[in-house]
Amino acid sequence: EPEVTQTPSHQVTQMGQEVILRCVPISNHLYFYWYRQILGQKVEFLVSFYNNEISEKSEIFDDQFSVERPDGSNFTLKIRSTKLEDSAMYFCASSARQANEKLFFGSGTQLSVL
Amino acid sequence: ILNVEQSPQSLHVQEGDSTNFTCSFPSSNFYALHWYRWETAKSPEALFVMTLNGDEKKKGRISATLNTKEGYSYLYIKGSQPEDSATYLCALRWGNTGKLIFGQGTTLQVKP
């Protein structure tokens, strides 16, 4: 069965450094998402992406965050200057259509900001 | 503030027991309700997407019901097995937007 892949599985970085989290969504999917879960908290929405542009973003997704689909297969999340509170498990997801479609999630990247 | 609540937070049952848990959500502007199963170190996996009041869906020993008027969904597992041990997440798609709002999850542990 097709799956969403994420790399790396773990990322440790120093506060203030830039990180790029990478995802390869399922190939015929059109909608892409990033979610995160801070330890002990709910999974929370960051951003959705469709037709090469952001379709919706949460309050968390400030100017320090950006997303890109550079080559038609990869979908990346960049955090320009990481903060301690960015430490979380970051999930990429994709869906074939938006309406009433289940999301396919990757297995996540655990980001630790020291 | 839109809030999705799940109960109980955790559940320990014996193999063979049937169990159920609840997802509560605001009933206004409902669009869809998702259930995901998340095993440790794996990806969350979709179980059901439910849209209609009174919807009932089934996948093997797992089934779910939906009441959009009162704002709740139940997930049932019949004859729990150790491999059912996971965190079960519900998520609300609210309004005409693609984002999901998740509950905190119910962690199920099935003892052999």
PDB file of C-alpha atoms in Angstrom:
ATOM      1  CA  GLU A   1       0.000   0.000   0.000  1.00  0.00           C
ATOM      2  CA  PRO A   2       1.368   3.474  -0.796  1.00  0.00           C
ATOM      3  CA  GLU A   3       2.632   5.405   2.167  1.00  0.00           C
ATOM      4  CA  VAL A   4       3.830   8.820   3.206  1.00  0.00           C
ATOM      5  CA  THR A   5       7.504   8.849   4.106  1.00  0.00           C
ATOM      6  CA  GLN A   6       9.235  11.351   6.353  1.00  0.00           C
ATOM      7  CA  THR A   7      12.891  12.030   6.966  1.00  0.00           C
ATOM      8  CA  PRO A   8      14.684  12.225   9.272  1.00  0.00           C
ATOM      9  CA  SER A   9      12.922  10.248  11.981  1.00  0.00           C
ATOM     10  CA  HIS A  10      14.783  12.225  14.638  1.00  0.00           C
ATOM     11  CA  GLN A  11      16.368  15.659  14.434  1.00  0.00           C
ATOM     12  CA  VAL A  12      18.292  17.368  17.195  1.00  0.00           C
ATOM     13  CA  THR A  13      19.187  21.009  16.738  1.00  0.00           C
ATOM     14  CA  GLN A  14      20.373  24.003  18.692  1.00  0.00           C
ATOM     15  CA  MET A  15      18.028  26.869  19.413  1.00  0.00           C
ATOM     16  CA  GLY A  16      18.206  29.468  16.661  1.00  0.00           C
ATOM     17  CA  GLN A  17      19.231  27.005  13.973  1.00  0.00           C
ATOM     18  CA  GLU A  18      17.246  26.327  10.832  1.00  0.00           C
ATOM     19  CA  VAL A  19      15.750  22.889  10.250  1.00  0.00           C
ATOM     20  CA  ILE A  20      14.096  21.341   7.227  1.00  0.00           C
ATOM     21  CA  LEU A  21      11.762  18.425   7.690  1.00  0.00           C
ATOM     22  CA  ARG A  22      11.149  16.378   4.592  1.00  0.00           C
ATOM     23  CA  CYS A  23       8.151  14.401   3.400  1.00  0.00           C
ATOM     24  CA  VAL A  24       7.256  12.431   0.314  1.00  0.00           C
ATOM     25  CA  PRO A  25       3.460  12.297   0.067  1.00  0.00           C
ATOM     26  CA  ILE A  26       1.555   9.639  -1.843  1.00  0.00           C
ATOM     27  CA  SER A  27       2.137  10.312  -5.509  1.00  0.00           C
ATOM     28  CA  ASN A  28      -1.387  10.977  -6.779  1.00  0.00           C
ATOM     29  CA  HIS A  29      -2.485  13.005  -3.776  1.00  0.00           C
ATOM     30  CA  LEU A  30      -3.281  16.680  -4.176  1.00  0.00           C
ATOM     31  CA  TYR A  31      -3.594  17.981  -0.599  1.00  0.00           C
ATOM     32  CA  PHE A  32      -0.718  18.130   1.835  1.00  0.00           C
ATOM     33  CA  TYR A  33      -0.576  18.948   5.508  1.00  0.00           C
ATOM     34  CA  TRP A  34       1.757  19.385   8.427  1.00  0.00           C
ATOM     35  CA  TYR A  35       0.622  18.641  11.956  1.00  0.00           C
ATOM     36  CA  ARG A  36       2.591  18.440  15.176  1.00  0.00           C
ATOM     37  CA  GLN A  37       2.232  17.019  18.638  1.00  0.00           C
ATOM     38  CA  ILE A  38       4.046  18.524  21.567  1.00  0.00           C
ATOM     39  CA  LEU A  39       4.597  15.901  24.246  1.00  0.00           C
ATOM     40  CA  GLY A  40       1.462  15.477  26.349  1.00  0.00           C
ATOM     41  CA  GLN A  41      -0.659  17.716  24.164  1.00  0.00           C
ATOM     42  CA  LYS A  42      -3.119  17.216  21.321  1.00  0.00           C
ATOM     43  CA  VAL A  43      -2.109  16.802  17.712  1.00  0.00           C
ATOM     44  CA  GLU A  44      -2.423  20.289  16.222  1.00  0.00           C
ATOM     45  CA  PHE A  45      -2.774  21.554  12.689  1.00  0.00           C
ATOM     46  CA  LEU A  46      -0.028  23.714  11.235  1.00  0.00           C
ATOM     47  CA  VAL A  47      -0.688  24.193   7.544  1.00  0.00           C
ATOM     48  CA  SER A  48      -2.434  22.818   4.478  1.00  0.00           C
ATOM     49  CA  PHE A  49      -1.104  23.110   0.945  1.00  0.00           C
ATOM     50  CA  TYR A  50      -2.838  22.701  -2.374  1.00  0.00           C
ATOM     51  CA  ASN A  51      -2.028  23.653  -5.941  1.00  0.00           C
ATOM     52  CA  ASN A  52       1.395  24.935  -4.923  1.00  0.00           C
ATOM     53  CA  GLU A  53       0.183  27.337  -2.333  1.00  0.00           C
ATOM     54  CA  ILE A  54      -0.862  27.447   1.289  1.00  0.00           C
ATOM     55  CA  SER A  55      -4.611  26.996   1.557  1.00  0.00           C
ATOM     56  CA  GLU A  56      -4.835  27.436   5.301  1.00  0.00           C
ATOM     57  CA  LYS A  57      -2.501  27.943   8.229  1.00  0.00           C
ATOM     58  CA  SER A  58      -2.860  28.036  11.962  1.00  0.00           C
ATOM     59  CA  GLU A  59      -1.770  30.762  14.375  1.00  0.00           C
ATOM     60  CA  ILE A  60       1.271  28.636  15.179  1.00  0.00           C
ATOM     61  CA  PHE A  61       2.468  28.878  11.585  1.00  0.00           C
ATOM     62  CA  ASP A  62       4.130  32.270  11.853  1.00  0.00           C
ATOM     63  CA  ASP A  63       6.882  33.847   9.758  1.00  0.00           C
ATOM     64  CA  GLN A  64       9.414  31.385  11.130  1.00  0.00           C
ATOM     65  CA  PHE A  65       7.673  28.550   9.303  1.00  0.00           C
ATOM     66  CA  SER A  66       7.475  27.907   5.589  1.00  0.00           C
ATOM     67  CA  VAL A  67       6.477  25.034   3.333  1.00  0.00           C
ATOM     68  CA  GLU A  68       7.544  24.131  -0.139  1.00  0.00           C
ATOM     69  CA  ARG A  69       6.909  21.505  -2.762  1.00  0.00           C
ATOM     70  CA  PRO A  70      10.060  22.036  -4.785  1.00  0.00           C
ATOM     71  CA  ASP A  71       9.965  19.196  -7.273  1.00  0.00           C
ATOM     72  CA  GLY A  72       6.506  17.645  -7.447  1.00  0.00           C
ATOM     73  CA  SER A  73       7.328  14.849  -5.045  1.00  0.00           C
ATOM     74  CA  ASN A  74       8.864  16.291  -1.883  1.00  0.00           C
ATOM     75  CA  PHE A  75       6.980  18.459   0.575  1.00  0.00           C
ATOM     76  CA  THR A  76       9.130  20.269   3.118  1.00  0.00           C
ATOM     77  CA  LEU A  77       8.591  22.206   6.308  1.00  0.00           C
ATOM     78  CA  LYS A  78      11.261  24.739   7.209  1.00  0.00           C
ATOM     79  CA  ILE A  79      11.655  26.358  10.584  1.00  0.00           C
ATOM     80  CA  ARG A  80      14.035  29.289  10.167  1.00  0.00           C
ATOM     81  CA  SER A  81      15.129  29.927  13.716  1.00  0.00           C
ATOM     82  CA  THR A  82      14.087  27.151  16.041  1.00  0.00           C
ATOM     83  CA  LYS A  83      12.873  27.789  19.568  1.00  0.00           C
ATOM     84  CA  LEU A  84      12.727  25.444  22.518  1.00  0.00           C
ATOM     85  CA  GLU A  85       8.943  25.323  22.197  1.00  0.00           C
ATOM     86  CA  ASP A  86       9.224  23.976  18.643  1.00  0.00           C
ATOM     87  CA  SER A  87      10.270  20.632  20.095  1.00  0.00           C
ATOM     88  CA  ALA A  88       7.563  18.203  19.002  1.00  0.00           C
ATOM     89  CA  MET A  89       6.714  15.286  16.750  1.00  0.00           C
ATOM     90  CA  TYR A  90       5.989  16.693  13.305  1.00  0.00           C
ATOM     91  CA  PHE A  91       3.677  14.748  11.011  1.00  0.00           C
ATOM     92  CA  CYS A  92       3.241  15.133   7.304  1.00  0.00           C
ATOM     93  CA  ALA A  93      -0.044  13.971   5.777  1.00  0.00           C
ATOM     94  CA  SER A  94      -1.654  13.873   2.377  1.00  0.00           C
ATOM     95  CA  SER A  95      -5.072  13.206   0.909  1.00  0.00           C
ATOM     96  CA  ALA A  96      -6.370  12.615  -2.579  1.00  0.00           C
ATOM     97  CA  ARG A  97      -9.154  15.147  -2.251  1.00  0.00           C
ATOM     98  CA  GLN A  98     -10.054  17.540   0.509  1.00  0.00           C
ATOM     99  CA  ALA A  99     -13.699  16.827   1.040  1.00  0.00           C
ATOM    100  CA  ASN A 100     -14.394  13.974   3.434  1.00  0.00           C
ATOM    101  CA  GLU A 101     -11.157  12.229   2.633  1.00  0.00           C
ATOM    102  CA  LYS A 102      -9.076  10.380   5.147  1.00  0.00           C
ATOM    103  CA  LEU A 103      -5.558  11.588   5.673  1.00  0.00           C
ATOM    104  CA  PHE A 104      -2.539   9.390   5.184  1.00  0.00           C
ATOM    105  CA  PHE A 105       0.111  10.232   7.756  1.00  0.00           C
ATOM    106  CA  GLY A 106       3.833   9.691   7.791  1.00  0.00           C
ATOM    107  CA  SER A 107       5.486   8.219  10.856  1.00  0.00           C
ATOM    108  CA  GLY A 108       6.738  11.603  11.988  1.00  0.00           C
ATOM    109  CA  THR A 109       9.945  13.470  12.689  1.00  0.00           C
ATOM    110  CA  GLN A 110      10.798  13.943  16.348  1.00  0.00           C
ATOM    111  CA  LEU A 111      12.377  17.397  16.586  1.00  0.00           C
ATOM    112  CA  SER A 112      14.332  18.237  19.703  1.00  0.00           C
ATOM    113  CA  VAL A 113      15.521  21.821  20.133  1.00  0.00           C
ATOM    114  CA  LEU A 114      18.234  22.238  22.748  1.00  0.00           C
TER     115      LEU A 114
ATOM    116  CA  ILE B   1     -12.700  27.927  21.097  1.00  0.00           C
ATOM    117  CA  LEU B   2     -13.434  24.772  19.142  1.00  0.00           C
ATOM    118  CA  ASN B   3     -12.678  21.788  21.349  1.00  0.00           C
ATOM    119  CA  VAL B   4     -12.786  18.065  20.699  1.00  0.00           C
ATOM    120  CA  GLU B   5     -12.795  15.898  23.798  1.00  0.00           C
ATOM    121  CA  GLN B   6     -12.207  12.182  24.137  1.00  0.00           C
ATOM    122  CA  SER B   7     -12.909   9.939  27.074  1.00  0.00           C
ATOM    123  CA  PRO B   8     -11.568   8.045  28.797  1.00  0.00           C
ATOM    124  CA  GLN B   9      -7.961   9.185  28.476  1.00  0.00           C
ATOM    125  CA  SER B  10      -6.753   5.610  28.928  1.00  0.00           C
ATOM    126  CA  LEU B  11      -8.253   2.187  29.225  1.00  0.00           C
ATOM    127  CA  HIS B  12      -6.900  -1.176  30.305  1.00  0.00           C
ATOM    128  CA  VAL B  13      -8.920  -4.249  29.343  1.00  0.00           C
ATOM    129  CA  GLN B  14      -8.418  -7.995  29.211  1.00  0.00           C
ATOM    130  CA  GLU B  15      -8.164  -9.842  25.937  1.00  0.00           C
ATOM    131  CA  GLY B  16     -11.674 -10.727  24.794  1.00  0.00           C
ATOM    132  CA  ASP B  17     -13.360  -7.777  26.496  1.00  0.00           C
ATOM    133  CA  SER B  18     -15.438  -5.440  24.402  1.00  0.00           C
ATOM    134  CA  THR B  19     -14.876  -1.756  24.933  1.00  0.00           C
ATOM    135  CA  ASN B  20     -15.992   1.628  23.740  1.00  0.00           C
ATOM    136  CA  PHE B  21     -14.878   5.208  23.969  1.00  0.00           C
ATOM    137  CA  THR B  22     -16.336   8.595  23.234  1.00  0.00           C
ATOM    138  CA  CYS B  23     -15.499  11.624  21.157  1.00  0.00           C
ATOM    139  CA  SER B  24     -17.431  14.850  21.864  1.00  0.00           C
ATOM    140  CA  PHE B  25     -17.448  17.908  19.642  1.00  0.00           C
ATOM    141  CA  PRO B  26     -19.433  21.085  18.978  1.00  0.00           C
ATOM    142  CA  SER B  27     -22.427  20.151  16.869  1.00  0.00           C
ATOM    143  CA  SER B  28     -22.648  23.386  14.898  1.00  0.00           C
ATOM    144  CA  ASN B  29     -21.058  23.674  11.491  1.00  0.00           C
ATOM    145  CA  PHE B  30     -20.163  19.980  11.466  1.00  0.00           C
ATOM    146  CA  TYR B  31     -18.470  18.678   8.339  1.00  0.00           C
ATOM    147  CA  ALA B  32     -16.896  15.303   9.075  1.00  0.00           C
ATOM    148  CA  LEU B  33     -15.573  13.207  11.928  1.00  0.00           C
ATOM    149  CA  HIS B  34     -12.432  11.113  11.536  1.00  0.00           C
ATOM    150  CA  TRP B  35     -11.164   8.236  13.649  1.00  0.00           C
ATOM    151  CA  TYR B  36      -7.489   7.260  13.549  1.00  0.00           C
ATOM    152  CA  ARG B  37      -5.601   4.452  15.201  1.00  0.00           C
ATOM    153  CA  TRP B  38      -2.033   5.234  16.235  1.00  0.00           C
ATOM    154  CA  GLU B  39       0.330   2.514  17.328  1.00  0.00           C
ATOM    155  CA  THR B  40       3.584   3.469  19.005  1.00  0.00           C
ATOM    156  CA  ALA B  41       6.368   4.288  16.531  1.00  0.00           C
ATOM    157  CA  LYS B  42       4.000   4.008  13.575  1.00  0.00           C
ATOM    158  CA  SER B  43       1.905   6.401  11.497  1.00  0.00           C
ATOM    159  CA  PRO B  44      -1.626   7.278  12.553  1.00  0.00           C
ATOM    160  CA  GLU B  45      -3.892   5.167  10.359  1.00  0.00           C
ATOM    161  CA  ALA B  46      -7.387   6.160   9.298  1.00  0.00           C
ATOM    162  CA  LEU B  47     -10.202   3.955  10.528  1.00  0.00           C
ATOM    163  CA  PHE B  48     -13.304   5.874   9.532  1.00  0.00           C
ATOM    164  CA  VAL B  49     -14.499   9.135   8.066  1.00  0.00           C
ATOM    165  CA  MET B  50     -18.104   9.840   8.997  1.00  0.00           C
ATOM    166  CA  THR B  51     -20.264  12.616   7.700  1.00  0.00           C
ATOM    167  CA  LEU B  52     -23.947  11.872   8.190  1.00  0.00           C
ATOM    168  CA  ASN B  53     -25.950  11.950  11.389  1.00  0.00           C
ATOM    169  CA  GLY B  54     -26.709   8.356  12.326  1.00  0.00           C
ATOM    170  CA  ASP B  55     -23.764   7.022  10.311  1.00  0.00           C
ATOM    171  CA  GLU B  56     -22.505   3.678  11.472  1.00  0.00           C
ATOM    172  CA  LYS B  57     -19.301   2.228  10.040  1.00  0.00           C
ATOM    173  CA  LYS B  58     -17.594  -1.075  10.630  1.00  0.00           C
ATOM    174  CA  LYS B  59     -14.137  -2.482   9.965  1.00  0.00           C
ATOM    175  CA  GLY B  60     -13.670  -5.985  11.283  1.00  0.00           C
ATOM    176  CA  ARG B  61     -14.217  -5.902  15.043  1.00  0.00           C
ATOM    177  CA  ILE B  62     -14.185  -2.108  15.184  1.00  0.00           C
ATOM    178  CA  SER B  63     -17.257   0.008  14.574  1.00  0.00           C
ATOM    179  CA  ALA B  64     -18.221   3.628  15.065  1.00  0.00           C
ATOM    180  CA  THR B  65     -21.412   5.630  15.316  1.00  0.00           C
ATOM    181  CA  LEU B  66     -22.047   9.316  14.831  1.00  0.00           C
ATOM    182  CA  ASN B  67     -24.585  11.736  16.311  1.00  0.00           C
ATOM    183  CA  THR B  68     -24.053  15.176  14.830  1.00  0.00           C
ATOM    184  CA  LYS B  69     -27.067  16.741  16.514  1.00  0.00           C
ATOM    185  CA  GLU B  70     -25.788  16.087  20.009  1.00  0.00           C
ATOM    186  CA  GLY B  71     -22.127  16.190  19.037  1.00  0.00           C
ATOM    187  CA  TYR B  72     -20.660  12.792  19.816  1.00  0.00           C
ATOM    188  CA  SER B  73     -19.211   9.684  18.231  1.00  0.00           C
ATOM    189  CA  TYR B  74     -18.608   6.290  19.815  1.00  0.00           C
ATOM    190  CA  LEU B  75     -15.919   3.824  18.818  1.00  0.00           C
ATOM    191  CA  TYR B  76     -16.548   0.184  19.738  1.00  0.00           C
ATOM    192  CA  ILE B  77     -14.095  -2.685  19.749  1.00  0.00           C
ATOM    193  CA  LYS B  78     -15.610  -6.128  20.048  1.00  0.00           C
ATOM    194  CA  GLY B  79     -13.506  -8.880  21.624  1.00  0.00           C
ATOM    195  CA  SER B  80     -10.345  -6.792  22.129  1.00  0.00           C
ATOM    196  CA  GLN B  81      -7.042  -8.374  21.146  1.00  0.00           C
ATOM    197  CA  PRO B  82      -3.515  -7.378  22.251  1.00  0.00           C
ATOM    198  CA  GLU B  83      -2.888  -6.035  18.744  1.00  0.00           C
ATOM    199  CA  ASP B  84      -5.691  -3.509  19.298  1.00  0.00           C
ATOM    200  CA  SER B  85      -3.450  -1.756  21.820  1.00  0.00           C
ATOM    201  CA  ALA B  86      -2.954   1.743  20.448  1.00  0.00           C
ATOM    202  CA  THR B  87      -4.048   5.328  20.862  1.00  0.00           C
ATOM    203  CA  TYR B  88      -7.345   6.086  19.155  1.00  0.00           C
ATOM    204  CA  LEU B  89      -7.708   9.646  17.934  1.00  0.00           C
ATOM    205  CA  CYS B  90     -10.826  11.375  16.772  1.00  0.00           C
ATOM    206  CA  ALA B  91     -10.629  14.540  14.727  1.00  0.00           C
ATOM    207  CA  LEU B  92     -13.244  16.994  13.600  1.00  0.00           C
ATOM    208  CA  ARG B  93     -13.345  18.594  10.242  1.00  0.00           C
ATOM    209  CA  TRP B  94     -15.280  21.703  11.057  1.00  0.00           C
ATOM    210  CA  GLY B  95     -16.683  23.907   8.369  1.00  0.00           C
ATOM    211  CA  ASN B  96     -15.522  23.909   4.796  1.00  0.00           C
ATOM    212  CA  THR B  97     -11.865  23.644   5.599  1.00  0.00           C
ATOM    213  CA  GLY B  98      -9.367  20.862   5.212  1.00  0.00           C
ATOM    214  CA  LYS B  99      -7.858  21.063   8.655  1.00  0.00           C
ATOM    215  CA  LEU B 100      -8.633  18.570  11.365  1.00  0.00           C
ATOM    216  CA  ILE B 101      -9.034  19.414  15.034  1.00  0.00           C
ATOM    217  CA  PHE B 102      -7.938  16.480  17.151  1.00  0.00           C
ATOM    218  CA  GLY B 103      -9.016  15.192  20.509  1.00  0.00           C
ATOM    219  CA  GLN B 104      -6.392  14.164  23.023  1.00  0.00           C
ATOM    220  CA  GLY B 105      -6.829  10.475  22.228  1.00  0.00           C
ATOM    221  CA  THR B 106      -7.799   7.371  24.168  1.00  0.00           C
ATOM    222  CA  THR B 107      -4.945   4.973  24.852  1.00  0.00           C
ATOM    223  CA  LEU B 108      -6.085   1.372  24.945  1.00  0.00           C
ATOM    224  CA  GLN B 109      -4.009  -1.377  26.496  1.00  0.00           C
ATOM    225  CA  VAL B 110      -5.251  -4.933  25.977  1.00  0.00           C
ATOM    226  CA  LYS B 111      -3.700  -7.485  28.311  1.00  0.00           C
ATOM    227  CA  PRO B 112      -3.345 -11.085  27.097  1.00  0.00           C
TER     228      PRO B 112
END
